[in-house]
CSV table of N, CA and C in Angstrom, one decimal:
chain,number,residue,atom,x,y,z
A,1,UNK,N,0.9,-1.2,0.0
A,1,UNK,CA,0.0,0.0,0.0
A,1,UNK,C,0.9,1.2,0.0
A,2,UNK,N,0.8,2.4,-0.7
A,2,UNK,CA,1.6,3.5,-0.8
A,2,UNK,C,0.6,4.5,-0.2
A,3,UNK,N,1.6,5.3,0.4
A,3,UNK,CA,0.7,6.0,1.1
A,3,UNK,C,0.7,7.6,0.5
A,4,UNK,N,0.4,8.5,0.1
A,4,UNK,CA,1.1,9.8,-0.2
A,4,UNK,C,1.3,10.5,0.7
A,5,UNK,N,2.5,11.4,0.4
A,5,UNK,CA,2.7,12.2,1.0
A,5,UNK,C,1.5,13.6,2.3
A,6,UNK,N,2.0,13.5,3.2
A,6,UNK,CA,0.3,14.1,3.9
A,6,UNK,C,1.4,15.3,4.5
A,7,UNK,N,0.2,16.3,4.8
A,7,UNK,CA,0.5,17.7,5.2
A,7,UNK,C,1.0,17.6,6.5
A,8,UNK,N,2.5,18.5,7.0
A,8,UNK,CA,2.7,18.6,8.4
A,8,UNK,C,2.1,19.8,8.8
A,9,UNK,N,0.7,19.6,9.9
A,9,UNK,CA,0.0,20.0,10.6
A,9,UNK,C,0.4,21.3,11.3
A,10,UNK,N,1.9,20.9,11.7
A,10,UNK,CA,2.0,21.8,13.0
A,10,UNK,C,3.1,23.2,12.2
A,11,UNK,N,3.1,22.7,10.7
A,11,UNK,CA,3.8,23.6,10.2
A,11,UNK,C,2.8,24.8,9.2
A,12,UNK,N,1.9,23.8,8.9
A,12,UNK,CA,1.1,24.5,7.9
A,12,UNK,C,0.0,25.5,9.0
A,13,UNK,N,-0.1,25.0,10.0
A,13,UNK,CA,-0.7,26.0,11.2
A,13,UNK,C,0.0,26.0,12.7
A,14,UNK,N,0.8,26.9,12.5
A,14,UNK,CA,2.0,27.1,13.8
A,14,UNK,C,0.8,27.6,14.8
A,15,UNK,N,-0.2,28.4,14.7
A,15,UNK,CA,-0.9,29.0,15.9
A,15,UNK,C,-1.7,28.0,16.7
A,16,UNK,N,-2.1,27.1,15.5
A,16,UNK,CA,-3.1,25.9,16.0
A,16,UNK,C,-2.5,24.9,17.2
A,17,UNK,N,-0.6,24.9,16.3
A,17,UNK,CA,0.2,24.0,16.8
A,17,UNK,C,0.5,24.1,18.3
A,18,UNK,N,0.7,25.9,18.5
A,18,UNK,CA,1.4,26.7,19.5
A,18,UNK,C,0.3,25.9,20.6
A,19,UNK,N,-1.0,26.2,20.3
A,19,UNK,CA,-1.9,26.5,21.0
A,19,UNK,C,-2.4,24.8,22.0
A,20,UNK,N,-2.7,24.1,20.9
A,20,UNK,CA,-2.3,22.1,21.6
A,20,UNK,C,-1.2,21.5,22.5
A,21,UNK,N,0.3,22.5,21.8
A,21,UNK,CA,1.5,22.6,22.4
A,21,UNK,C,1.4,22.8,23.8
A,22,UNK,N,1.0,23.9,24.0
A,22,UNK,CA,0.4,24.7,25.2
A,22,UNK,C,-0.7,24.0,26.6
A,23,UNK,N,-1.6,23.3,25.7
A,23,UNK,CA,-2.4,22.3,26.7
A,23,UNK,C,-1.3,20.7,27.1
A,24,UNK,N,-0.4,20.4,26.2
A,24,UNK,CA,0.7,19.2,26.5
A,24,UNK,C,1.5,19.9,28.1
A,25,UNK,N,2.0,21.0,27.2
A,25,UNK,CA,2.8,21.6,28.0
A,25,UNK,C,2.6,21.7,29.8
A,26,UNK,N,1.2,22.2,29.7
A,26,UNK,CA,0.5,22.0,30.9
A,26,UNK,C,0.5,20.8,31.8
A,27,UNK,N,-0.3,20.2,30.7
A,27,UNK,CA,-0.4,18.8,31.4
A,27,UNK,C,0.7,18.1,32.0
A,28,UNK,N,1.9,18.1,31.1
A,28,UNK,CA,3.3,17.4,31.6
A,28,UNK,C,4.1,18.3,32.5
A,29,UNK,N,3.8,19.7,32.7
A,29,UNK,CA,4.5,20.5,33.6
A,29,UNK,C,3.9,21.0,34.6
A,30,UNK,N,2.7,21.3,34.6
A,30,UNK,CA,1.8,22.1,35.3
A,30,UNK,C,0.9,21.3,36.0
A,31,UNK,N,0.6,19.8,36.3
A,31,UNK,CA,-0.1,19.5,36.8
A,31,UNK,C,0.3,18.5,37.5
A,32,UNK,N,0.2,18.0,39.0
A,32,UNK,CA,0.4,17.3,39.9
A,32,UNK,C,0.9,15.8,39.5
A,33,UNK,N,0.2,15.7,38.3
A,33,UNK,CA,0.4,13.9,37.9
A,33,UNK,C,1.6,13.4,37.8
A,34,UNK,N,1.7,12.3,37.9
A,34,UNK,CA,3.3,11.9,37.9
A,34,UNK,C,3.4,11.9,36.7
A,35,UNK,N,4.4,11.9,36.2
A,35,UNK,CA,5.0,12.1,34.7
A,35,UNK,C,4.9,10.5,33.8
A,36,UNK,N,5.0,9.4,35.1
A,36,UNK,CA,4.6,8.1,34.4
A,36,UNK,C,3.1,7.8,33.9
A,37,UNK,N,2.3,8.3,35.0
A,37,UNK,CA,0.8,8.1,34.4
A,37,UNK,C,0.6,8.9,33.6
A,38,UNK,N,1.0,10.4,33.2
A,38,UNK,CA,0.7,10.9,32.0
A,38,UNK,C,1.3,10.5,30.7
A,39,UNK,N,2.5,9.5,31.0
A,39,UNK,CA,3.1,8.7,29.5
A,39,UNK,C,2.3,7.8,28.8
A,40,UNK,N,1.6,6.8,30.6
A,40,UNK,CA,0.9,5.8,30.3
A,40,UNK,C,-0.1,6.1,29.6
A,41,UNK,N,-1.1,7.1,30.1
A,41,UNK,CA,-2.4,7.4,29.8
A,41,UNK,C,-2.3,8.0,28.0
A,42,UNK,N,-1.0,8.3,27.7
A,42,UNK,CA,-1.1,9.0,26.4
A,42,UNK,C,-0.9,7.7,25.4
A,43,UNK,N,0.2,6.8,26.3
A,43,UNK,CA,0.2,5.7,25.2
A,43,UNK,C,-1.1,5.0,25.2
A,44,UNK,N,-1.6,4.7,26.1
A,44,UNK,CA,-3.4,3.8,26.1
A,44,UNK,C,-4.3,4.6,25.3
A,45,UNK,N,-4.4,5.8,25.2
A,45,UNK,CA,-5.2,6.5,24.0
A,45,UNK,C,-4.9,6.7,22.9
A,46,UNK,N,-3.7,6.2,22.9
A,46,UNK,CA,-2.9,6.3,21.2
A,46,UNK,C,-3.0,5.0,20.5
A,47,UNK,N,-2.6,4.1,21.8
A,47,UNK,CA,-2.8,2.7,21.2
A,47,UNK,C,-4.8,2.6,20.1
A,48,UNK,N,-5.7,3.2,21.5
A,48,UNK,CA,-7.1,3.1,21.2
A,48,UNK,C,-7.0,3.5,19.8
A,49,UNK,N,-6.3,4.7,19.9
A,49,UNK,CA,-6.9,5.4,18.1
A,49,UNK,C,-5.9,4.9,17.2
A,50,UNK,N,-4.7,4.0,17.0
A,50,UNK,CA,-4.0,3.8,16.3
A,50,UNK,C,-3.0,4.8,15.8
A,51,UNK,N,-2.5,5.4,16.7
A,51,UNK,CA,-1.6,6.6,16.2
A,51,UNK,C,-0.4,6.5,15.9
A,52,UNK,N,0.4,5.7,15.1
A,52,UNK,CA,1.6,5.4,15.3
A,52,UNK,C,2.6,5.7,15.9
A,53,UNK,N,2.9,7.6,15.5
A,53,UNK,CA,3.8,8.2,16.1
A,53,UNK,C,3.6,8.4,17.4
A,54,UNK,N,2.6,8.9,18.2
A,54,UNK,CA,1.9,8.6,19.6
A,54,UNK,C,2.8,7.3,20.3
A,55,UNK,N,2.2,6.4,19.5
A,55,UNK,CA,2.4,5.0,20.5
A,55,UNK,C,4.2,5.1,20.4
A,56,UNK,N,5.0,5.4,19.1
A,56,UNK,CA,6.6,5.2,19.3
A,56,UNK,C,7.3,6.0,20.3
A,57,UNK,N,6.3,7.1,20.3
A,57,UNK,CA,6.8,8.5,21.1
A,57,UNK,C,6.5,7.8,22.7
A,58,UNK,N,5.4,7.9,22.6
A,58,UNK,CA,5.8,7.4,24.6
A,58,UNK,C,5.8,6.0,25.1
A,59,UNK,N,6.0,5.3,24.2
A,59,UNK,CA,6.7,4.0,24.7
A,59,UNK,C,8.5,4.2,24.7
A,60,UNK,N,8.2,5.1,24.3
A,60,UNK,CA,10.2,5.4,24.1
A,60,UNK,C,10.1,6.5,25.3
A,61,UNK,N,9.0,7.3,25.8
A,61,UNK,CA,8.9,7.9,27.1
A,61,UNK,C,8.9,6.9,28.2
A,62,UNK,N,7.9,6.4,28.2
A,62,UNK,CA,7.5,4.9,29.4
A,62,UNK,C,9.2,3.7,29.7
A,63,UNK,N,9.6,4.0,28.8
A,63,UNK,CA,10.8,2.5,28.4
A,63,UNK,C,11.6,3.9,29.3
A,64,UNK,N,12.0,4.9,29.9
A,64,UNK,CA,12.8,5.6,30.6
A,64,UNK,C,12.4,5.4,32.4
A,65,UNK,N,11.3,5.1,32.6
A,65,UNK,CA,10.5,4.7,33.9
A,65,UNK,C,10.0,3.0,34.1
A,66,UNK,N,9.6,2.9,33.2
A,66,UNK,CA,8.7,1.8,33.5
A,66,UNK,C,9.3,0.7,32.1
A,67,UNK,N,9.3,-1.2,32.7
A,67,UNK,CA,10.2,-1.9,32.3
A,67,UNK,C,9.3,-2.7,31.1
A,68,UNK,N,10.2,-2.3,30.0
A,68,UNK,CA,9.3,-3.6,29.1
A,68,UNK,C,8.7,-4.3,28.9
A,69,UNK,N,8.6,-5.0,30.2
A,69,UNK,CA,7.6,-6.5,30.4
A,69,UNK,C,6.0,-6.1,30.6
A,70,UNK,N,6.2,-4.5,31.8
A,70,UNK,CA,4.8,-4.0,31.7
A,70,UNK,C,4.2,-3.1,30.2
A,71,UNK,N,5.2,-2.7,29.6
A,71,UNK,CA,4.6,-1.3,28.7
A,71,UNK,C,4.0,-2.3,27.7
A,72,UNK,N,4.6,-3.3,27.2
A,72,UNK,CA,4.3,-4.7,26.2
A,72,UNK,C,2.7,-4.6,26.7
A,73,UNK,N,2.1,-5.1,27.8
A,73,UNK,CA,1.0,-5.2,28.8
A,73,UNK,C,0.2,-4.3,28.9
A,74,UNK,N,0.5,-3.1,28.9
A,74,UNK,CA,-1.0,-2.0,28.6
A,74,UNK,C,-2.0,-1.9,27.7
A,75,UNK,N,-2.0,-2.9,26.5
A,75,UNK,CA,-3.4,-2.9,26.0
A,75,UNK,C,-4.3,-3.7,26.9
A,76,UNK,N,-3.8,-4.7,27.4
A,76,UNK,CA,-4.4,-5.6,28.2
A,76,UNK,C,-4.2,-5.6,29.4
A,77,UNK,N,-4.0,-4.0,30.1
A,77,UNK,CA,-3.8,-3.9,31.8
A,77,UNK,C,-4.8,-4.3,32.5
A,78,UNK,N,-5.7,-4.4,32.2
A,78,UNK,CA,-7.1,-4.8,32.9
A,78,UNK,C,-6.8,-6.4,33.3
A,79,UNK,N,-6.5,-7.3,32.1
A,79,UNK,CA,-5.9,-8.4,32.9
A,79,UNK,C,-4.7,-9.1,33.8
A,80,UNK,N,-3.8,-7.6,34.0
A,80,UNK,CA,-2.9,-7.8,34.8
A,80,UNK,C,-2.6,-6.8,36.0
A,81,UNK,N,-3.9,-7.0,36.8
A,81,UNK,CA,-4.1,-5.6,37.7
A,81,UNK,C,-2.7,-5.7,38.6
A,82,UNK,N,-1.9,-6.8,39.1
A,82,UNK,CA,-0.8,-6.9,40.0
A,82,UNK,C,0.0,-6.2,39.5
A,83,UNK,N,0.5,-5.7,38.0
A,83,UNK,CA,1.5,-5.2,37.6
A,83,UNK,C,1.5,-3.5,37.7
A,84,UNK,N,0.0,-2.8,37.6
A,84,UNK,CA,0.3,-1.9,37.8
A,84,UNK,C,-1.2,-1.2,39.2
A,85,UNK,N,-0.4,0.2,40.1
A,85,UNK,CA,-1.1,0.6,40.7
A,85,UNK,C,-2.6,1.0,41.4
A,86,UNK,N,-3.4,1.0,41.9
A,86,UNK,CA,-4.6,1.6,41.6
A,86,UNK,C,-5.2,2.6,40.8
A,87,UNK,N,-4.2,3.6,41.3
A,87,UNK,CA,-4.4,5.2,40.7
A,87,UNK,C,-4.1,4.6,38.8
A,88,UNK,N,-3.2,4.1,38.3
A,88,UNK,CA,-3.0,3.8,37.4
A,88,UNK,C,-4.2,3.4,36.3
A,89,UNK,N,-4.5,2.4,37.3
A,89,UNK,CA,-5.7,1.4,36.6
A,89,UNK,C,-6.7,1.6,36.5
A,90,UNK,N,-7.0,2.7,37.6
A,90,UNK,CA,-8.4,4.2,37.5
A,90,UNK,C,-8.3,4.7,36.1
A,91,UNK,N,-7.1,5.4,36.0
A,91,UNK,CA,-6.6,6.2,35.0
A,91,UNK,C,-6.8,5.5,33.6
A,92,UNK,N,-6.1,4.4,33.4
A,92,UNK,CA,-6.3,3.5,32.3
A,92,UNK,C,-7.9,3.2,32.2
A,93,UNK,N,-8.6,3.3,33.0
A,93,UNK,CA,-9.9,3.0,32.6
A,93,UNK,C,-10.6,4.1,32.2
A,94,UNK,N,-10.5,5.2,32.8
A,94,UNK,CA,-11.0,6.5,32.2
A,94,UNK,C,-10.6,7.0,30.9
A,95,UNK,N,-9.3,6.4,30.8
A,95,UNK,CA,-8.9,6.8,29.6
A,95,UNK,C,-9.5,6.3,28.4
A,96,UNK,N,-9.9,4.9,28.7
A,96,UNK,CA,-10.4,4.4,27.3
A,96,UNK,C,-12.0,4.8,27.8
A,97,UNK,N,-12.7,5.3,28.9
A,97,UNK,CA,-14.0,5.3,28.4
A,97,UNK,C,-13.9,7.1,27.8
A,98,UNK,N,-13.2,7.8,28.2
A,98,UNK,CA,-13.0,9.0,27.8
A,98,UNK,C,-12.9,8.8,26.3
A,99,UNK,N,-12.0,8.3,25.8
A,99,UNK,CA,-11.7,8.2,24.6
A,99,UNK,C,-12.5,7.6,23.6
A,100,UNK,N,-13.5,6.2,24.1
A,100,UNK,CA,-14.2,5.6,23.8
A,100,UNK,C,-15.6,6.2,23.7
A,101,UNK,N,-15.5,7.4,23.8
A,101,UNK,CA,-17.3,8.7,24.4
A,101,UNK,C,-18.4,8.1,23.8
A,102,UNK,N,-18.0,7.8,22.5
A,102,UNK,CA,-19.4,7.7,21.5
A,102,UNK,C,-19.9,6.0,22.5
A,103,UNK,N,-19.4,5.2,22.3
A,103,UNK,CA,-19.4,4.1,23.2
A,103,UNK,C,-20.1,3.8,24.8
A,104,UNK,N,-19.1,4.6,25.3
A,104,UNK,CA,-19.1,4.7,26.6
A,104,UNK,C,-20.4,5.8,27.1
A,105,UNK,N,-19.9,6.8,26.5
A,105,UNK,CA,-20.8,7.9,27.5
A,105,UNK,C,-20.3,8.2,28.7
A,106,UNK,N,-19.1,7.7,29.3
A,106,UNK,CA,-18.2,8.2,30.3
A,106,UNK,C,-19.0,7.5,31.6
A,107,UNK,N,-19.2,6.3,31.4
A,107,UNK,CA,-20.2,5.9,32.5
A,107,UNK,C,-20.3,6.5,33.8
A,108,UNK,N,-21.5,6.7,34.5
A,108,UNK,CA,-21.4,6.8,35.9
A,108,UNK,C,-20.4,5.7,36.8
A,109,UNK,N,-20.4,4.3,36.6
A,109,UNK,CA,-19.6,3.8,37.2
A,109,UNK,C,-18.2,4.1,37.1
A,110,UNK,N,-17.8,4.5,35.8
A,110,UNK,CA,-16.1,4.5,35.6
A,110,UNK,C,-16.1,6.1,36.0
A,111,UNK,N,-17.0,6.5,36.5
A,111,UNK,CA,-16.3,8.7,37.0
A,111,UNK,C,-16.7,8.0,38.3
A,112,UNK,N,-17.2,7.1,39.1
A,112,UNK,CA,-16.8,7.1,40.2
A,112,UNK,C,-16.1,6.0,40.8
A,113,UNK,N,-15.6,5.4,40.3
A,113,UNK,CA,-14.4,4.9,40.1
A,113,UNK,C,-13.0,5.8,40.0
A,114,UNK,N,-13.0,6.8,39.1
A,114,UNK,CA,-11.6,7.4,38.6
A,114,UNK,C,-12.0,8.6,39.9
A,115,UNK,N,-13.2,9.4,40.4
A,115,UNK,CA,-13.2,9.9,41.1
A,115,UNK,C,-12.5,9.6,42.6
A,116,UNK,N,-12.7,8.2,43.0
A,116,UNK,CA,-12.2,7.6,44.2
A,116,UNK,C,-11.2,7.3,44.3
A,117,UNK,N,-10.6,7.3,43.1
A,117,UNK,CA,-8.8,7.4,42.9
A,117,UNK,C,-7.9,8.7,42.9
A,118,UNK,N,-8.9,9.4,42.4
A,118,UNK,CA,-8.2,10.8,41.9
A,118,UNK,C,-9.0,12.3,42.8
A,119,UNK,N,-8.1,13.0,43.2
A,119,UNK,CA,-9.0,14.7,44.1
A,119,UNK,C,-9.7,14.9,42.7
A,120,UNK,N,-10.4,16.1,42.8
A,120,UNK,CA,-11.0,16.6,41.8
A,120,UNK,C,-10.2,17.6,40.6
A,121,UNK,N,-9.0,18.1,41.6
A,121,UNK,CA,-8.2,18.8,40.4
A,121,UNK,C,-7.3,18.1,39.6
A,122,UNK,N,-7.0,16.8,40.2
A,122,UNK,CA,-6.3,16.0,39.5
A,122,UNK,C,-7.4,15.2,38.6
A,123,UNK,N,-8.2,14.6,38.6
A,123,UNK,CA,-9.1,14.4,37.7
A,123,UNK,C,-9.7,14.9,36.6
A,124,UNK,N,-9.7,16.5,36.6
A,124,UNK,CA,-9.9,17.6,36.0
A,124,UNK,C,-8.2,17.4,35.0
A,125,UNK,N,-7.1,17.3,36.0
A,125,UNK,CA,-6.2,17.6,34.8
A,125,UNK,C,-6.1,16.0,34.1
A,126,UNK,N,-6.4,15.1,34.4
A,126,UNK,CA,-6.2,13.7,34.1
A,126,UNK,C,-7.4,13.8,32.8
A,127,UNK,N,-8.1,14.2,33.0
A,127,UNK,CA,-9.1,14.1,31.3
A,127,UNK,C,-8.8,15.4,30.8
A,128,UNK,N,-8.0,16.4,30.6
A,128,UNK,CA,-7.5,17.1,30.3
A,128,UNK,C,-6.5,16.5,29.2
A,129,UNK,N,-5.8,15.5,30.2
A,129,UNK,CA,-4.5,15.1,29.5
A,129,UNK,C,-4.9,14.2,28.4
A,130,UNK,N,-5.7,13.3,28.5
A,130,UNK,CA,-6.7,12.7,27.7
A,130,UNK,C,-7.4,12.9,26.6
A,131,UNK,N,-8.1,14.4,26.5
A,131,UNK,CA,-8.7,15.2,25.7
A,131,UNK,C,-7.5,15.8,24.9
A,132,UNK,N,-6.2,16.0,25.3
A,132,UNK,CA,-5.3,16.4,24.9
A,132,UNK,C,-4.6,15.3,23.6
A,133,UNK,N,-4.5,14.0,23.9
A,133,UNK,CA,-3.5,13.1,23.3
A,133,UNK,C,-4.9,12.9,22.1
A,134,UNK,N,-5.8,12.7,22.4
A,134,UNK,CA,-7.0,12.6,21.6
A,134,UNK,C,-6.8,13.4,20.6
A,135,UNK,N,-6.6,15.0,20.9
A,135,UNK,CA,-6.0,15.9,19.5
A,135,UNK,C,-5.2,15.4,19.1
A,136,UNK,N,-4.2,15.7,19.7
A,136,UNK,CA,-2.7,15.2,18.7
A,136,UNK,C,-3.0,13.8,17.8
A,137,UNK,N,-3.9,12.8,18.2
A,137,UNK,CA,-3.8,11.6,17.5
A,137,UNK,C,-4.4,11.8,16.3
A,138,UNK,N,-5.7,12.5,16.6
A,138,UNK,CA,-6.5,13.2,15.4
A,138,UNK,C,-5.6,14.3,14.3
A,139,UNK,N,-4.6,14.4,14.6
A,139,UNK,CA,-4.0,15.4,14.0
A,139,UNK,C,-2.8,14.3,13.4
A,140,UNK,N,-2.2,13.4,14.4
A,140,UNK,CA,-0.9,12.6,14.1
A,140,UNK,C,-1.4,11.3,13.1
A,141,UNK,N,-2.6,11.0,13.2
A,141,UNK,CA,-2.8,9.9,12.5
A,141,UNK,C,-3.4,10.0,10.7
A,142,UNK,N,-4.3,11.2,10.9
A,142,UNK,CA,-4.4,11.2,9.5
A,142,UNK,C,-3.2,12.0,8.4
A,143,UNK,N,-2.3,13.0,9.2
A,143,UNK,CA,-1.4,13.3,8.7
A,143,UNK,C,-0.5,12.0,8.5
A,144,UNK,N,-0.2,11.4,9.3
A,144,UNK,CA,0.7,10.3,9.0
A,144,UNK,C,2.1,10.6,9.9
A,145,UNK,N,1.9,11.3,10.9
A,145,UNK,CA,3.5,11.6,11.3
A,145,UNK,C,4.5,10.2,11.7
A,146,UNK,N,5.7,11.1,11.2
A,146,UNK,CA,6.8,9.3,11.2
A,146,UNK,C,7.1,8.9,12.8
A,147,UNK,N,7.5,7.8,12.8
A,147,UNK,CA,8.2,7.4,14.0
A,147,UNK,C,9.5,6.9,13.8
A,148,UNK,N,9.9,6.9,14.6
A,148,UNK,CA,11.5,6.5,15.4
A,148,UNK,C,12.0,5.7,14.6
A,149,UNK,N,11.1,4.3,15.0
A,149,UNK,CA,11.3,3.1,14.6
A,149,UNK,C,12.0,2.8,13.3
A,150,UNK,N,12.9,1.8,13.2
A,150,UNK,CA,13.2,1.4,12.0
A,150,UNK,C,12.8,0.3,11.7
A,151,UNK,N,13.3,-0.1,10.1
A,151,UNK,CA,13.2,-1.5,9.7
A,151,UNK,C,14.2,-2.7,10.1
């Protein structure tokens, strides 16, 4: 399959760019989360939408904190609750019902669930960060942006 060449996004609109930039930025600097659950939660929404560059990008983030044998394991964290945290696995589940909206509808059981894990400003920034990776995938996937990876 060939694929054509696709538009870089963040060059053909620097203000749009600046401006998504700006909500990452937040999220990874400005908000209480640990920096591992905001890798995790970006790769589990990237995985959901198929975003290539997403998924190379913070598994190459995650592989600096957290060990191979688990990051392999995050599509299927739900069946290996011993390997990762509570707060984690809150998070991983909001993520995909977040992500999942049309589906989900953000159930009452999974907001209070992620509520009982998370204060309220942290929860606020935790689907923040969520609504955030969700742009960029929407933006990373149909553009096509490259990844790391080699052949």
């Amino acid at each position: 399959m060939t694929s054509s060449k696709r538009l870089s996004w963040h060059e053909i609109s620097p203000e749009g760019a600046k401006a998504l930039f700006g909500v990452h930025h937040y999220v990874t600097a400005k908000t209480d989360l640990p920096d591992e659950l905001v890798h995790l939660v970006f790769l589990r929404v990237s995985q959901i939408n198929g975003c290539a560059h997403s998924i190379d990008l913070h598994t190459r983030d995650l592989l600096k904190t957290m060990p191979i044998d688990k990051i392999v394991l995050v599509p299927v964290w739900s069946e290996v609750p011993q390997l990762f945290p509570d707060t984690y696995r809150a998070a991983l589940a909001w993520a995909e019902e977040v992500t999942l909206l049309s589906d989900t509808h953000a159930s009452d059981e999974a907001y209070a669930a992620v509520a009982a894990a998370f204060g309220p400003k942290d929860l606020v920034d935790l689907t923040i960060a969520i609504a955030a990776m969700n742009a960029f995938n929407r933006l990373g996937a149909p553009f096509r942006l490259p990844v790391k990876a080699q052949a």
